[in-house]
């Protein structure tokens, strides 16, 4: 059964991909056509009937997300017929189920019988009886979702079947307005049709058989007459008394003022929102994902696609459209276990918030507050959601739709009197423009030489990636596009081909690199997988890039000789993207000093972080050591060892950020993975002393406000098999406790007036809340004093 369900789910996804290829609206960008393309399936969503914010959503979770909802994949249609007053305390409500030709024939749900139907009526309704085709022995139940009727036998999906009559008998209600207060359309019940295994959950609005609904424009027809049916369980209602004879009009009209006109009906926005994605000009397309540091960035683009009025209404009748919709906010549905680091819209960091969607997903929402006229139809707007750690899939829709392109999204706003909540699934991005923008004046980054330290064995060159104002000048007249907030994916520096690179380090992280040919005497050093976004760079502080060469090197780049420069001078190129364009600014190194700093402050006292030890767990394959990291209340304190000064002033680390964490571990330990707060991070090892190496937990990237004081988050280190020694860290033997491990937390401090670096050092102990609150620092004999001016 599981294999059949999985196969059926795949068929549904492929059918939807076929439908969109045939009927999809052509957006302002070309899209790749392939097996991974998915349809934007609008899901049933209604606005909350309560709350002060009329646009606040209360998207139901009663219907599981892993089923097909679009009525294009079902032959069944549900209509309302009549509401009859049995007596002053009891009403009967008649619905009809008709079997039509399936819009997308031969798909899985088009062939499935109706096993049950959920009518989303008022949960407080006192239903006393239900009959189907005149028979009253059909099972039914009431719960918070509404009334579920089990069809026994199931209803045949063959078109042309005789319509089926369903009658509800409800005490205390006599009108559809009372019965159906939760429908997307006033006085209309929403219905969900299920097959036996729940793979099909087709959503309908039970409107009149002619497609109209109460209050629809130009609809004045009387209610449809009831369909004949035989009800064996409930006696028929007594015939209505004959009408009274008409009263003749008076000889003269009464001398009274005319009655006031009835109040105007509430605008449609008061009762429902338009959710059909094809009635909105906005689409979200998927660009791709990439590692950024230890984290994962998922990139999308907002594109503008004019509304096509000939498109079918996927979600049932909805008055009006949202063709000129003001976009208030947007949201993506992501797995609930993920930690969002930041959201970028148009390459700028924006506020974001989370709210529940389904049991395994949350909405990540962010404000937009822009009119349609503020968007250029030819310029996609970048959207990036970065989550902590290594993450393969961001969205449950990726798994359900069998497509790496798929993510559920929704947008909110209004168009005149209509509220809008278009809702769909992301499509793949079209191919980018490969004619890249190379004018420096259109890009924000520069590479500056800072210093180098040659020795007989190796030479370290230090550069800085600086952020500068963008003037936008087009020197060659060929590039109207801008890359003023471009991403930086990889960098190139042209070197002599005889120069050998030993290591490339960016902000403490050892980078991947390779070579490619430049000229017959030079080659490009390619620094790959940088994958940083414009807000990741600090315009006030250059990003440090260190390149270590083999041997004694003073002139690594041919540009120095070619231009007769007095000092190191290198040609460089940066590569990235912005909107639909690629960016490849090309330039030559300038000179720019790095941040003036005198090392780092290593006192744990006076810093806001502490680490503790919890436990270890071992099996035949691996051992996991669990520590924790906590924020503590701290104030600027006196320098503990007297070495932590900058130009005579003590360094204030009371509000430092965490960039990386280091643990001093035995050199023979084989590390297989590390996590911080559940996020899988990158790691590296570097020499420390004769007994240990530093294990770097890279890209922790927490600010002092990201952690709640005295609420620790777990830090784990997993090693292969049984270590050859029973401890992870040499400090365990030194202090005689399994809990002891030397740690170093490094990161910058942005205290007013200066920029310095902090590296508080300590030794872990078994964690307890009392111990955490009482800690003031860990003096450690193994830690040598920091080098300062």
XYZ file of C-alpha atoms in Angstrom, residues 39-762:
724
model
C 2.304 23.467 -11.012
C 1.362 26.290 -8.680
C -1.491 24.557 -6.887
C -3.665 26.942 -4.878
C -4.548 25.367 -1.549
C -7.734 26.117 0.361
C -7.029 29.053 2.620
C -9.437 31.342 4.467
C -8.992 34.453 6.564
C -9.616 34.393 10.258
C -13.066 35.561 11.258
C -11.697 37.019 14.467
C -8.898 39.342 15.407
C -8.212 43.001 14.898
C -6.138 42.539 11.747
C -8.483 41.736 8.839
C -5.540 40.261 6.928
C -4.351 38.015 9.745
C -4.581 34.476 8.458
C -5.734 31.364 10.202
C -4.760 28.759 7.657
C -6.344 25.441 8.686
C -4.296 22.350 9.302
C -7.251 19.946 9.291
C -6.408 18.859 5.748
C -3.000 17.202 5.490
C -0.530 18.821 3.156
C 0.432 15.550 1.451
C -2.655 15.231 -0.751
C -4.023 16.612 -4.012
C -6.474 19.482 -3.465
C -7.126 21.059 -6.871
C -10.563 20.366 -8.337
C -8.879 19.956 -11.721
C -8.095 16.411 -10.593
C -11.579 15.311 -9.559
C -14.855 14.552 -11.372
C -16.995 15.423 -8.337
C -18.800 18.754 -7.935
C -20.736 19.801 -4.826
C -23.656 22.266 -4.978
C -26.062 23.723 -2.442
C -29.780 23.384 -3.167
C -32.289 24.468 -0.542
C -32.698 25.158 3.134
C -36.147 24.232 4.430
C -37.626 25.066 7.810
C -38.985 21.854 9.268
C -40.301 23.840 12.202
C -39.174 26.922 14.083
C -36.418 24.924 15.803
C -35.262 22.596 13.023
C -34.049 22.969 9.456
C -33.106 20.642 6.611
C -30.282 21.497 4.202
C -29.934 19.830 0.810
C -26.673 19.439 -1.144
C -26.099 17.695 -4.479
C -22.997 15.816 -5.670
C -22.679 15.623 -9.468
C -20.146 13.603 -11.483
C -18.639 15.503 -14.433
C -15.838 14.957 -16.916
C -12.525 15.346 -15.101
C -10.642 18.442 -16.352
C -7.351 16.496 -16.353
C -8.394 13.012 -17.385
C -6.535 9.830 -16.421
C -4.774 11.350 -13.428
C -4.898 9.422 -10.193
C -7.566 11.406 -8.338
C -9.822 11.542 -11.409
C -10.253 7.790 -11.152
C -10.828 7.594 -7.404
C -14.308 6.994 -5.889
C -15.519 9.376 -3.206
C -14.914 7.655 0.112
C -15.951 10.527 2.371
C -16.754 14.217 2.337
C -16.053 16.914 4.910
C -18.617 19.726 4.964
C -17.084 22.644 6.854
C -20.184 23.651 8.762
C -20.366 25.363 12.123
C -18.836 22.923 14.667
C -21.589 23.970 17.087
C -24.326 22.796 14.701
C -26.604 20.196 16.314
C -26.886 17.690 13.461
C -29.542 15.088 14.242
C -29.653 13.075 11.016
C -27.950 12.745 7.620
C -29.400 11.037 4.549
C -27.698 10.197 1.254
C -29.982 9.411 -1.700
C -32.837 8.990 0.747
C -31.016 6.497 2.959
C -30.239 7.442 6.525
C -27.704 4.763 7.481
C -24.569 6.532 6.185
C -21.956 6.971 8.931
C -21.192 10.555 9.922
C -19.411 12.404 12.685
C -18.974 15.974 13.905
C -15.707 17.483 15.115
C -13.944 20.832 15.102
C -13.426 20.605 11.329
C -17.106 20.148 10.539
C -19.296 17.239 9.421
C -17.634 14.186 7.852
C -19.925 11.809 5.929
C -18.605 8.360 5.012
C -20.004 7.073 1.731
C -21.104 3.451 2.044
C -20.911 2.405 -0.721
C -18.383 4.787 -2.227
C -19.607 7.146 -4.944
C -18.638 6.109 -8.477
C -16.367 8.603 -10.345
C -17.812 7.658 -13.783
C -19.202 10.779 -15.521
C -22.931 10.773 -16.168
C -23.877 9.086 -12.920
C -27.208 10.158 -11.446
C -26.659 13.102 -9.067
C -26.532 12.195 -5.398
C -28.682 14.019 -2.863
C -27.351 14.739 0.655
C -29.675 16.173 3.290
C -28.691 17.379 6.766
C -31.216 17.814 9.569
C -30.017 20.409 12.078
C -31.713 21.590 15.241
C -31.574 25.299 15.932
C -30.565 26.380 12.401
C -32.756 27.170 9.422
C -30.484 29.059 6.980
C -27.204 28.495 5.177
C -25.904 31.698 6.765
C -26.176 29.975 10.150
C -24.926 26.611 8.921
C -21.891 27.856 6.975
C -20.274 30.800 8.793
C -16.730 29.690 7.868
C -16.982 29.502 4.090
C -14.784 31.524 1.769
C -18.021 32.852 0.263
C -20.765 34.096 2.574
C -23.617 31.561 3.055
C -21.675 28.896 1.120
C -20.213 25.789 2.717
C -16.715 24.658 1.778
C -16.349 20.933 1.134
C -13.392 18.546 0.940
C -13.765 15.262 -0.975
C -11.519 12.344 0.034
C -10.632 9.029 -1.549
C -10.013 5.930 0.566
C -6.293 6.454 1.318
C -6.505 10.237 1.731
C -4.218 10.973 -1.210
C -7.001 13.039 -2.771
C -8.518 15.873 -0.714
C -10.329 17.887 -3.357
C -11.621 21.236 -2.140
C -14.831 22.803 -3.438
C -17.237 25.605 -2.585
C -20.850 24.384 -2.591
C -22.320 27.186 -4.735
C -25.556 27.022 -6.752
C -25.566 24.531 -9.669
C -25.361 27.392 -12.198
C -22.093 28.565 -10.635
C -23.544 31.589 -8.866
C -23.758 32.237 -5.149
C -25.757 34.402 -2.760
C -24.869 38.030 -3.294
C -23.081 37.399 -6.591
C -23.325 40.297 -9.084
C -26.493 40.316 -11.245
C -27.841 37.230 -9.544
C -31.544 37.576 -8.819
C -32.820 34.108 -9.546
C -34.864 32.459 -6.812
C -33.440 29.463 -4.978
C -33.433 26.278 -7.043
C -36.323 23.885 -6.358
C -35.443 20.866 -4.263
C -34.390 17.675 -5.989
C -36.904 14.843 -5.514
C -35.708 12.289 -3.066
C -37.145 9.649 -0.773
C -36.316 9.918 2.883
C -37.286 6.762 4.757
C -35.993 7.866 8.159
C -37.459 11.310 8.615
C -41.140 12.066 7.996
C -41.801 14.653 5.302
C -42.641 18.177 6.328
C -46.372 19.071 6.352
C -47.557 20.993 3.273
C -47.390 24.734 3.552
C -50.752 26.529 4.089
C -52.289 28.236 1.047
C -51.219 31.845 0.565
C -53.448 34.622 1.895
C -55.437 36.624 -0.670
C -53.696 39.813 -1.769
C -54.605 43.042 -0.009
C -55.781 45.806 -2.389
C -53.643 48.936 -2.366
C -54.995 52.063 -0.619
C -56.639 54.737 -2.713
C -53.820 57.194 -1.985
C -50.268 56.592 -0.837
C -49.708 57.214 2.838
C -48.094 60.532 3.667
C -44.942 59.028 5.166
C -41.338 59.662 4.136
C -39.800 56.847 2.121
C -37.932 54.253 4.140
C -34.183 54.644 4.255
C -32.269 52.520 1.748
C -30.885 49.255 3.095
C -27.294 49.410 4.264
C -24.814 48.529 1.530
C -23.473 44.977 1.668
C -20.031 44.663 3.190
C -17.230 44.679 0.636
C -15.980 41.263 -0.388
C -12.819 41.904 1.604
C -14.772 41.635 4.851
C -15.667 37.987 4.315
C -13.061 36.323 2.130
C -9.886 36.812 0.156
C -8.976 35.951 -3.414
C -6.479 33.105 -3.230
C -6.140 32.033 -6.873
C -2.510 32.661 -7.843
C -3.530 33.264 -11.463
C -5.602 36.284 -10.386
C -2.484 37.937 -8.968
C 0.462 39.476 -10.851
C 3.058 38.083 -8.451
C 4.931 34.775 -8.783
C 7.782 33.326 -6.787
C 10.404 31.263 -8.645
C 13.160 29.119 -7.183
C 16.748 30.017 -8.097
C 18.756 27.495 -6.072
C 20.541 26.842 -2.784
C 24.152 27.276 -1.757
C 26.295 26.961 1.330
C 27.127 30.315 2.861
C 29.704 29.718 5.546
C 28.335 26.830 7.597
C 24.762 27.780 6.765
C 22.492 27.226 3.755
C 20.961 30.000 1.654
C 17.843 29.291 -0.420
C 17.348 31.862 -3.156
C 14.108 32.855 -4.874
C 12.957 35.674 -7.121
C 9.710 37.632 -7.152
C 8.602 38.193 -10.742
C 5.692 40.083 -12.264
C 3.334 38.222 -14.603
C 0.305 40.112 -15.980
C -3.039 38.548 -15.086
C -4.626 36.542 -17.916
C -8.436 36.776 -17.594
C -8.922 33.671 -19.752
C -7.336 31.432 -17.154
C -9.688 29.032 -15.320
C -10.625 29.638 -11.707
C -8.679 26.973 -9.851
C -10.278 27.488 -6.455
C -13.933 27.933 -7.339
C -15.884 31.130 -7.925
C -14.160 34.210 -6.523
C -15.559 37.665 -7.256
C -13.121 40.173 -8.709
C -9.392 39.766 -9.139
C -6.131 41.042 -7.696
C -4.522 42.205 -10.939
C -3.314 45.477 -9.341
C -2.742 44.059 -5.868
C -0.815 46.081 -3.271
C 1.644 43.597 -1.750
C 1.642 43.879 2.035
C 3.680 40.797 2.960
C 4.756 37.390 1.707
C 5.635 34.078 3.309
C 7.224 30.681 2.677
C 6.317 27.389 4.342
C 9.483 25.719 5.696
C 10.144 22.681 7.876
C 9.394 23.501 11.503
C 12.722 22.181 12.852
C 14.863 24.719 10.976
C 16.518 27.812 12.479
C 16.196 30.900 10.280
C 19.305 33.088 10.387
C 18.073 35.963 8.229
C 15.773 36.914 5.345
C 16.949 39.201 2.526
C 14.514 40.953 0.176
C 16.106 42.809 -2.711
C 19.431 41.913 -1.031
C 18.563 43.903 2.089
C 17.940 42.324 5.482
C 14.275 42.568 6.509
C 12.314 41.758 9.638
C 10.653 38.347 9.641
C 8.384 36.341 11.898
C 7.164 32.767 12.197
C 3.706 31.256 12.608
C 2.456 27.641 12.495
C 1.269 26.159 9.206
C 0.979 22.369 9.443
C 2.275 20.046 12.175
C 5.641 19.803 10.380
C 5.950 23.307 8.935
C 5.984 26.999 9.815
C 5.329 30.113 7.776
C 8.301 32.485 7.528
C 6.725 35.875 6.810
C 8.293 39.212 5.931
C 6.919 42.675 5.103
C 6.964 44.160 1.594
C 4.516 47.113 1.588
C 4.897 47.963 -2.094
C 2.434 48.812 -4.861
C 2.507 46.942 -8.147
C 3.716 50.088 -9.889
C 6.916 50.048 -7.814
C 8.068 46.780 -9.454
C 9.702 46.596 -12.888
C 8.211 43.656 -14.855
C 11.631 43.059 -16.419
C 13.623 43.095 -13.170
C 13.100 40.170 -10.774
C 13.516 40.930 -7.076
C 15.835 38.630 -5.117
C 14.586 36.842 -1.995
C 16.980 34.816 0.176
C 16.121 32.727 3.230
C 19.230 31.548 5.080
C 18.893 28.807 7.682
C 21.537 27.713 10.138
C 23.635 24.682 9.354
C 23.753 22.286 6.412
C 20.180 21.785 5.178
C 19.171 19.737 2.138
C 15.455 20.580 1.913
C 13.908 23.826 3.112
C 10.247 23.160 2.332
C 7.862 20.225 2.851
C 6.557 20.861 -0.686
C 9.967 19.771 -2.015
C 9.354 16.288 -0.626
C 5.655 16.069 -1.440
C 5.979 17.408 -5.003
C 9.147 15.374 -5.695
C 10.842 18.523 -6.930
C 13.766 20.524 -5.604
C 12.073 23.603 -7.083
C 8.900 23.380 -5.015
C 8.120 25.525 -1.988
C 4.679 26.598 -0.805
C 4.216 30.358 -0.634
C 1.472 32.897 0.019
C 1.150 36.652 -0.336
C -1.226 39.143 1.255
C -2.548 42.543 0.312
C -5.574 44.062 -1.351
C -6.841 45.443 -4.632
C -9.518 48.061 -4.021
C -12.280 46.450 -1.977
C -10.875 42.958 -2.410
C -8.513 41.267 -0.022
C -5.924 39.129 -1.745
C -4.108 36.038 -0.504
C -2.663 34.355 -3.626
C -1.126 31.052 -2.765
C 0.937 28.603 -4.781
C 4.066 26.517 -5.304
C 7.342 27.955 -6.596
C 8.478 27.255 -10.152
C 12.086 26.964 -11.386
C 13.882 30.124 -12.459
C 14.613 30.757 -16.106
C 18.223 30.887 -17.352
C 20.104 34.000 -16.188
C 21.614 36.562 -18.504
C 25.171 35.333 -19.004
C 26.424 38.700 -20.298
C 27.882 39.752 -16.971
C 28.289 43.272 -15.617
C 32.023 43.998 -15.250
C 32.087 47.769 -14.657
C 33.579 48.431 -11.223
C 31.415 51.530 -10.765
C 28.292 49.345 -10.880
C 29.487 46.998 -8.119
C 30.208 47.484 -4.390
C 33.317 45.371 -3.715
C 37.052 46.112 -3.962
C 40.117 44.021 -3.125
C 42.837 45.920 -1.271
C 46.354 44.845 -0.344
C 47.121 45.261 3.375
C 50.426 43.567 4.238
C 52.672 40.561 3.782
C 55.196 38.765 5.979
C 57.852 36.822 3.984
C 59.980 34.057 5.529
C 62.278 31.477 3.978
C 59.603 28.774 4.069
C 56.353 30.640 3.448
C 54.862 34.079 2.930
C 51.459 35.275 4.086
C 49.748 38.041 2.125
C 46.782 39.774 3.767
C 44.101 41.437 1.656
C 40.831 43.086 2.597
C 37.500 42.915 0.745
C 36.075 46.393 1.163
C 32.570 47.724 0.464
C 32.446 51.096 -1.302
C 29.670 53.395 -2.555
C 28.338 52.562 -6.036
C 28.312 55.416 -8.570
C 26.667 53.441 -11.405
C 28.822 54.812 -14.238
C 28.767 52.728 -17.448
C 32.214 53.220 -18.968
C 31.781 50.965 -21.991
C 28.130 51.820 -22.672
C 27.206 48.143 -22.832
C 25.745 47.448 -19.401
C 22.554 49.229 -18.363
C 22.077 46.831 -15.455
C 23.322 47.355 -11.910
C 25.118 44.993 -9.531
C 25.085 47.421 -6.590
C 23.967 44.772 -4.064
C 25.350 41.684 -5.797
C 26.222 38.452 -4.040
C 29.838 37.271 -3.988
C 30.036 33.616 -5.020
C 33.733 33.231 -5.872
C 36.841 35.353 -6.426
C 39.864 35.213 -8.733
C 43.376 36.670 -8.348
C 45.881 36.458 -11.214
C 49.261 35.040 -10.063
C 52.509 34.071 -11.738
C 52.208 30.434 -12.751
C 55.334 29.460 -10.770
C 53.875 30.729 -7.463
C 52.461 27.947 -5.269
C 49.563 28.575 -2.894
C 49.577 26.623 0.364
C 46.414 27.941 2.011
C 43.621 30.496 1.606
C 41.841 31.742 4.737
C 38.855 34.126 4.934
C 37.938 35.414 8.380
C 39.541 32.356 10.013
C 37.915 29.805 7.669
C 40.171 27.695 5.431
C 38.731 28.086 1.931
C 38.608 25.735 -1.049
C 40.626 26.903 -4.089
C 41.942 25.792 -7.468
C 43.792 27.118 -10.513
C 42.775 27.943 -14.088
C 44.879 29.233 -16.980
C 45.155 33.005 -17.510
C 48.117 33.668 -19.883
C 51.210 31.751 -20.935
C 52.989 33.055 -17.807
C 50.133 33.364 -15.305
C 47.133 31.563 -13.875
C 44.050 32.455 -11.923
C 43.769 31.501 -8.283
C 40.056 30.665 -7.924
C 38.704 30.991 -4.381
C 35.429 29.075 -4.528
C 32.313 28.698 -2.394
C 32.485 32.140 -0.807
C 28.700 32.509 -1.278
C 28.203 35.646 0.767
C 25.506 38.252 0.337
C 25.770 42.004 0.416
C 24.512 42.370 4.050
C 27.160 39.831 5.154
C 29.846 42.463 4.570
C 30.476 45.354 6.963
C 31.246 48.588 5.073
C 33.129 49.880 8.138
C 35.426 46.857 8.470
C 37.064 45.037 5.512
C 36.718 41.259 5.361
C 40.154 39.722 5.890
C 41.473 37.417 3.145
C 44.828 35.685 3.786
C 46.825 33.780 1.150
C 49.849 31.733 2.195
C 52.476 31.108 -0.517
C 55.326 28.610 -0.457
C 58.763 30.215 -0.012
C 59.945 33.806 0.161
C 57.591 35.855 -2.057
C 57.434 39.612 -2.528
C 55.839 39.814 -5.981
C 53.178 37.142 -6.575
C 51.235 38.939 -9.341
C 52.315 39.893 -12.909
C 50.319 43.138 -12.744
C 52.959 44.634 -10.441
C 55.646 44.427 -13.132
C 53.303 45.268 -15.996
C 52.221 48.539 -14.387
C 55.529 49.331 -12.690
C 53.845 49.423 -9.272
C 56.168 50.045 -6.325
C 54.505 47.360 -4.200
C 52.241 44.308 -4.514
C 49.682 44.933 -7.273
C 47.268 42.199 -8.420
C 44.490 41.840 -10.964
C 41.318 40.398 -9.506
C 37.731 39.506 -10.462
C 34.668 38.886 -8.307
C 31.724 36.799 -9.475
C 28.139 36.865 -8.258
C 24.542 37.605 -9.181
C 21.857 40.190 -8.745
C 18.305 39.785 -9.973
C 18.486 38.146 -13.417
C 22.063 39.234 -14.166
C 25.494 37.813 -13.552
C 28.146 40.153 -12.189
C 31.911 39.954 -12.784
C 33.627 43.189 -11.711
C 37.299 43.285 -12.709
C 39.915 45.492 -11.079
C 43.353 45.906 -9.526
C 44.258 45.925 -5.862
C 44.450 49.214 -4.096
C 45.994 49.778 -0.722
C 43.809 49.743 2.348
C 44.833 49.233 5.965
C 43.088 46.610 8.003
C 41.372 47.244 11.298
C 43.801 48.514 13.911
C 43.732 45.890 16.649
C 46.157 44.546 19.199
C 45.224 40.880 19.204
C 42.224 39.818 21.241
C 40.980 39.817 24.813
C 41.154 36.283 26.208
C 39.606 36.809 29.663
C 36.337 34.898 30.036
C 35.474 37.308 32.820
C 33.753 40.340 31.329
C 32.390 38.425 28.315
C 28.785 37.214 27.899
C 29.354 33.521 27.050
C 30.180 30.353 28.969
C 30.428 26.711 27.944
C 29.619 23.650 30.037
C 29.741 19.877 29.609
C 26.709 17.582 29.731
C 27.534 13.972 28.789
C 28.876 11.603 26.160
C 27.190 8.695 24.393
C 29.019 5.850 22.663
C 28.033 3.027 20.357
C 29.977 0.703 18.074
C 30.199 3.300 15.337
C 30.724 6.680 16.955
C 30.929 8.697 20.142
C 29.094 11.986 20.663
C 30.247 14.521 23.254
C 27.590 17.043 24.281
C 28.491 20.494 25.606
C 26.337 23.577 25.932
C 26.725 27.276 25.230
C 24.974 29.940 27.273
C 24.697 33.692 27.468
C 25.201 35.191 30.914
C 24.704 38.624 32.362
C 27.959 40.505 32.324
C 29.396 43.946 32.793
C 32.685 45.444 31.668
C 35.271 44.288 34.223
C 38.890 44.903 35.079
C 41.441 43.170 32.839
C 42.078 39.756 34.485
C 45.650 39.198 33.365
C 46.678 42.763 32.545
C 47.425 42.030 28.879
C 44.090 42.926 27.249
C 44.534 46.547 26.299
C 44.282 48.472 23.058
C 46.400 51.644 22.923
C 46.324 51.670 26.706
C 42.552 51.195 26.953
C 41.011 47.942 28.250
C 39.126 46.016 25.560
C 35.366 45.809 26.257
C 33.986 42.394 25.189
C 30.712 42.566 27.126
C 28.686 42.706 23.893
C 30.897 40.626 21.586
C 29.501 38.465 18.774
C 30.435 34.818 18.286
C 32.146 34.091 14.980
C 33.734 30.674 15.636
C 34.201 28.351 18.622
C 37.349 26.281 19.179
C 37.892 23.202 21.311
C 41.360 21.803 22.110
C 41.104 18.073 21.307
C 43.559 15.173 20.955
C 45.232 15.080 17.499
C 44.333 11.423 16.885
C 40.568 11.971 17.259
C 38.680 11.573 13.960
C 35.854 14.124 13.981
C 32.834 13.270 11.802
C 30.431 16.101 12.656
C 29.630 19.075 14.882
C 26.390 20.901 15.706
C 25.399 24.089 17.517
C 21.783 24.400 18.609
C 20.911 21.457 16.350
C 22.435 23.022 13.200
C 25.152 21.036 11.415
C 28.192 23.282 11.006
C 31.458 23.052 9.106
C 34.610 22.328 11.060
C 38.374 22.349 10.606
C 41.466 21.577 12.676
C 44.630 23.650 13.091
C 47.712 23.125 15.305
C 47.538 24.224 18.945
C 50.302 22.681 21.030
C 52.214 19.422 21.392
C 49.244 17.645 22.956
C 46.291 19.027 21.018
C 44.858 20.579 17.906
C 42.178 23.209 17.700
C 38.825 21.905 16.472
C 37.068 24.920 14.923
C 33.273 25.016 14.911
C 32.977 27.381 11.958
C 30.362 30.016 11.299
C 28.474 29.929 14.597
C 27.520 33.572 13.923
C 25.497 34.446 17.012
C 25.077 37.912 18.437
C 24.598 38.546 22.123
C 20.879 39.005 21.445
C 20.468 35.653 19.663
C 20.734 33.703 22.918
C 18.419 33.980 25.906
C 20.383 34.581 29.088
C 20.917 31.420 31.162
C 19.074 29.249 28.596
C 21.833 27.039 27.128
C 21.877 25.559 23.622
C 23.593 22.244 22.955
C 26.947 21.902 21.198
C 27.912 18.396 20.025
C 31.090 16.844 18.656
C 30.811 13.403 17.065
C 33.922 11.279 16.499
C 34.387 8.000 14.670
C 34.319 4.795 16.698
C 36.049 4.415 20.053
C 38.865 6.958 20.427
C 42.243 5.465 21.287
C 42.059 7.411 24.540
C 38.891 7.650 26.654
C 38.740 11.447 26.546
C 38.129 13.954 23.788
C 40.278 16.709 25.265
C 43.709 16.739 27.005
C 42.190 19.023 29.668
C 40.266 15.966 30.939
C 43.540 14.400 32.102
C 44.991 17.685 33.309
C 41.989 18.478 35.529
C 41.076 14.847 36.280
C 37.519 15.143 34.940
C 35.813 13.851 31.815
C 33.930 17.157 31.729
C 37.016 19.308 31.181
C 37.797 20.674 27.733
C 39.614 23.874 26.861
C 37.546 26.193 24.665
C 38.011 29.530 22.936
C 35.141 31.702 21.679
C 36.197 34.261 19.106
C 34.427 37.191 17.575
C 34.437 40.963 17.172
C 33.144 43.551 19.568
C 31.514 46.718 18.301
C 31.729 48.724 21.503
C 31.290 52.450 20.850
C 34.448 54.153 19.684
C 36.492 51.175 18.528
C 36.500 47.780 16.825
C 38.378 44.998 18.614
C 38.543 41.268 18.696
C 37.671 38.986 21.596
C 38.779 35.415 22.263
C 37.626 34.486 25.782
C 39.176 31.216 26.855
C 38.050 28.751 29.484
